[in-house]
Every structure is written in structure tokens, then in C-alpha cells.
Coordinates of C-alpha atoms in Angstrom, one line a residue:
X1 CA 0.0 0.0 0.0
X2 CA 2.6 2.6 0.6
X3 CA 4.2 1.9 -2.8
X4 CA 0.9 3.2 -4.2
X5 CA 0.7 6.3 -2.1
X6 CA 4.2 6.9 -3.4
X7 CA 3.6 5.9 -7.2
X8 CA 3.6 9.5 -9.8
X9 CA 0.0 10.3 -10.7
X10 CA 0.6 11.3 -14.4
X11 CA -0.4 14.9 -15.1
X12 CA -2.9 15.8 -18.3
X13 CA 0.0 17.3 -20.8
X14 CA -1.2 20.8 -21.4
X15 CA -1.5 20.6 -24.9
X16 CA -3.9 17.9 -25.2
X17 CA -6.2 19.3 -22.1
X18 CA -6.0 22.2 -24.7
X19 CA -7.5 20.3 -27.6
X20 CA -10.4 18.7 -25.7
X21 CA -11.0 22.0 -23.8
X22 CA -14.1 24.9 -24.8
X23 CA -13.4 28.4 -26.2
X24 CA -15.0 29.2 -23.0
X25 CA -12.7 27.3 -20.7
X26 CA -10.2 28.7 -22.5
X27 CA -10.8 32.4 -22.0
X28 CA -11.9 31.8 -18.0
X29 CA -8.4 30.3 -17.6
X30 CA -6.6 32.8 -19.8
X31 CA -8.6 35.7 -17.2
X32 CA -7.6 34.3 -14.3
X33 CA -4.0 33.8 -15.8
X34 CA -4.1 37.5 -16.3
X35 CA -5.0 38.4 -12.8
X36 CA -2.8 36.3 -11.3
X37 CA -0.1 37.9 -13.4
X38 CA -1.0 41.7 -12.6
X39 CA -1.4 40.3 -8.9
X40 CA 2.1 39.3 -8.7
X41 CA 3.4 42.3 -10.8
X42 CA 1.7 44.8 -8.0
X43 CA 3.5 42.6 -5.4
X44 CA 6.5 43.1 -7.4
X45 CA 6.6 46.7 -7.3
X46 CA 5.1 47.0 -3.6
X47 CA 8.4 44.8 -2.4
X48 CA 10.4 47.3 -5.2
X49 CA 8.8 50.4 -3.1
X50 CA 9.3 48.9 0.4
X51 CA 13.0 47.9 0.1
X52 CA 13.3 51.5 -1.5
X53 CA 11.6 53.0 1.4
X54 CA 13.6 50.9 3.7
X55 CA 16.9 51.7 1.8
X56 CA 15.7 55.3 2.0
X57 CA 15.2 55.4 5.8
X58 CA 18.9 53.7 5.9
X59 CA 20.4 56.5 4.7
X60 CA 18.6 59.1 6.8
X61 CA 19.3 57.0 9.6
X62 CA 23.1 57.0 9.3
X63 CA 23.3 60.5 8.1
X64 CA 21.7 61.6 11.2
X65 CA 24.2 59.7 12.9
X66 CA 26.9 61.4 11.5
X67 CA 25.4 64.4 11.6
X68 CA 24.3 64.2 15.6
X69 CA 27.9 62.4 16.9
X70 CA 28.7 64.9 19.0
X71 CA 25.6 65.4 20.9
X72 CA 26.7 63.8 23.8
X73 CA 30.3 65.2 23.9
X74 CA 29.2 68.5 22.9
X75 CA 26.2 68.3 26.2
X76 CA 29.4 67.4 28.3
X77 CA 31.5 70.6 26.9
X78 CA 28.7 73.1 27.5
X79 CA 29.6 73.4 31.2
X80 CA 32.7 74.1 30.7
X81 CA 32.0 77.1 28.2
X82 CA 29.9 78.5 30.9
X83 CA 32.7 78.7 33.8
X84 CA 35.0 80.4 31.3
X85 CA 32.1 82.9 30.7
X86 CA 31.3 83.5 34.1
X87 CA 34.7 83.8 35.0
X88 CA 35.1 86.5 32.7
X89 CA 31.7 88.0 33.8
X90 CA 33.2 87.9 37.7
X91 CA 36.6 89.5 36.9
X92 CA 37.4 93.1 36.6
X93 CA 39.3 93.9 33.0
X94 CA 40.8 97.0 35.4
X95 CA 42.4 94.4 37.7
X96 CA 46.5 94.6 37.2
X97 CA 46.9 91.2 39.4
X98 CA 44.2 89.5 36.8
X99 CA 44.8 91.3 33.5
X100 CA 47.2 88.4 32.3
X101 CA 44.8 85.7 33.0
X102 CA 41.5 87.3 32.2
X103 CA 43.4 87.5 28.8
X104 CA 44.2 84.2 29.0
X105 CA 40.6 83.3 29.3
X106 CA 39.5 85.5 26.6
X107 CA 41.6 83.5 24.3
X108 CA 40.3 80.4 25.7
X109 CA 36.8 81.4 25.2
X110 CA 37.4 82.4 21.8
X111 CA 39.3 79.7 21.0
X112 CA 36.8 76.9 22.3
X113 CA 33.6 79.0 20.9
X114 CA 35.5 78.8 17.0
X115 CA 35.8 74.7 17.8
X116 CA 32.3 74.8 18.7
X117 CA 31.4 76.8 15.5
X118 CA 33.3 74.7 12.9
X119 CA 31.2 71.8 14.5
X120 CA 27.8 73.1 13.9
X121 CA 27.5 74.0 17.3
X122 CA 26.0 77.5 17.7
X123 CA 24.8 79.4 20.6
X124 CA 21.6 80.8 21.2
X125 CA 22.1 84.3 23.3
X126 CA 18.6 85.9 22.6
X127 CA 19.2 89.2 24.8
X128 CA 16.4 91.7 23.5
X129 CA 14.7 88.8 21.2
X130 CA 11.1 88.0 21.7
X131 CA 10.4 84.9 23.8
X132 CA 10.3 81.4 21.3
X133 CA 9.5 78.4 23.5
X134 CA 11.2 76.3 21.6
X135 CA 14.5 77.6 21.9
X136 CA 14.3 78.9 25.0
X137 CA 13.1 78.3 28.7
X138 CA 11.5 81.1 30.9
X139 CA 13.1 81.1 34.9
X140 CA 10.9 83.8 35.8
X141 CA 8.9 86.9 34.3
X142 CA 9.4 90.8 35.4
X143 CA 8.0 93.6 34.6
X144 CA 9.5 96.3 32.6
X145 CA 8.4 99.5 30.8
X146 CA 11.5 100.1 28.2
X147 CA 10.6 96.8 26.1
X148 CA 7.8 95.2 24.5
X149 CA 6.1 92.4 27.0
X150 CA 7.1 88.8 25.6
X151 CA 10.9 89.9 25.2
X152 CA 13.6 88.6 26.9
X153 CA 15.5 90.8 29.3
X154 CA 18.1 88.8 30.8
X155 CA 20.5 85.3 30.0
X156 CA 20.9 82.8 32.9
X157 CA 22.5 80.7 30.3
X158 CA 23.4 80.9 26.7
X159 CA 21.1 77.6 24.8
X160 CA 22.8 75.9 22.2
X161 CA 22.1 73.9 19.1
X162 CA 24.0 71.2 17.1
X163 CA 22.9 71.3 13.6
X164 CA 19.9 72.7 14.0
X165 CA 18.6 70.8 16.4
X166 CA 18.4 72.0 19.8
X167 CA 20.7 70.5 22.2
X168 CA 20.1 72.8 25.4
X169 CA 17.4 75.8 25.9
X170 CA 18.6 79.2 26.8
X171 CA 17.6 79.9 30.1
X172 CA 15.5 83.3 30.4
X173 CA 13.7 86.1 32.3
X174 CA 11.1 87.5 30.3
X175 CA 9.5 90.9 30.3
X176 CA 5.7 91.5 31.0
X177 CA 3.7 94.2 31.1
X178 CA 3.4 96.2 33.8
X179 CA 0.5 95.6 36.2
X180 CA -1.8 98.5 36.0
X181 CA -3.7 99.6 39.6
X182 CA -7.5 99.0 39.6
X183 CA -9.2 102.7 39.1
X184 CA -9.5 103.6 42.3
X185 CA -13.3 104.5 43.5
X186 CA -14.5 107.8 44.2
X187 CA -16.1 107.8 48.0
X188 CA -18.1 111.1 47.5
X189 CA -20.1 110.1 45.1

């Protein structure tokens, strides 16, 4: 019995199914040929889109890696851009004991902010500018008279961004308007 179950069954040859077959039978199996054809040619060109897509998204991927490298080093760097800032902030420029290494420092500074530049590392020092949220983060709010409300008065600490892409916010106070007193009442009336 099991050398009948593994015996060939002989196909119908193709050419004589064809002789014996209708017109009609014919054309069905010709139409469903056909769709079966433009089904695997869609499939064809939806794999062709999707490894294009994914060869696509590749590339993005890695030049974004290239591009955002130095995120992480340039985070660790920001702090010490910051002392060498407020260093110079803190030290007189009239100071005969310091003037050799406040010049020092300026050098530094300048020195460390060109590195920064060539790497696509800028820094966002919006003194005066109107308040963006995006680039930059509000500590507190005071009111002022001499600019418009919405603007930003005074730096904590510079933000800066790495390509375009904001790597730290600048830290802000920003102006409001003034409070105006309630009219007061008049008690003889």
C-alpha cells in the first residue's frame, strides 16, 4: 500500500487538455492567468517600493548619525563654556593682578567657541529677542516699561544647538507688562 501512495499520478500534458478544452474554458483560464499575473506584478513593485523605502530610511538614519555624533560630547562641553564665561563675567578687565589671566581666558573662550562653530555647534544668546519656547526656557517673568512684553531681558544661560537641532534651551527672564492699579473709587459720590 505505501508503494501506491508513493507511485507519480501522471499529469494531463497541457497541450492535449487544450485540444479537448471549450473556447470558453479557455478564455476563463486565460482571465484568471491575467489576474494572477497583474497580482504578482503589484506585489512586485510593492516589495520594489518597500526595500526603496527601507533603503531610504537607511540612509537618513546614518546621516543623522553622523550628523548628531557629537551630541553627547558637545552636552558634556557646555559646562565648561559656561565657567570660562562667568569667570570673565566675575573678573574686573581693570584688575592689574588678573589682566594676564583674564586674557588668557579670553583667548580660551574664543578659542573653544571657533571649535564649537566649525562643528555646527552655535549658541543661542537671545538678549532683547522676543520669547520662542522652543529655543528657549522662561526662569521667571518681570515687569519692565523700556521693552515690548514677551521679550527677553536677561540670559541665565546661553542655549545651544547642534545642527539645527536644539541641544540645550537658553535659560530666560522674560518681560511682562506692567501691572496697571485698579481705578481707584470715588467715595463722595
Amino acid at each position: 500500500m505505501a508503494d501506491e501512495q508513493n507511485q507519480d499520478i501522471p499529469l494531463p500534458d497541457p497541450v492535449v487538455g487544450a485540444e479537448t478544452a471549450s473556447g470558453d474554458e479557455l478564455d476563463a483560464r486565460i482571465q484568471v492567468l491575467e489576474e494572477e499575473l497583474a497580482l504578482a506584478q503589484d506585489k512586485a513593485l510593492r516589495m520594489a517600493a518597500d526595500l526603496q523605502n527601507v533603503r531610504r530610511r537607511a540612509e537618513q538614519d546614518v546621516e543623522k548619525a553622523h550628523k548628531f555624533a557629537l551630541e553627547k560630547f558637545a552636552n558634556d562641553l557646555l559646562p565648561v563654556i559656561d565657567s570660562l564665561e562667568r569667570g570673565l563675567e566675575l573678573s574686573s578687565p581693570d584688575d592689574e593682578a588678573i589682566k594676564a589671566v583674564r586674557e588668557g581666558m579670553e583667548l580660551t573662550l574664543k578659542l573653544f567657541s571657533d571649535t564649537l562653530k566649525r562643528h555646527q555647534l552655535e549658541a543661542i544668546d537671545p538678549h532683547g529677542a522676543p520669547f520662542n519656547a522652543e529655543h528657549h526656557q522662561a526662569m521667571a517673568m518681570q515687569e519692565s516699561t523700556n521693552v515690548e512684553p514677551n521679550s527677553v531681558l536677561k540670559v541665565f544661560q546661553k542655549g545651544y544647538m547642534l545642527n539645527g537641532r536644539l541641544l540645550r534651551p537658553a535659560m530666560v527672564v522674560v518681560s511682562k507688562a506692567p501691572v496697571q492699579a485698579p481705578p481707584s473709587i470715588d467715595e463722595q459720590a
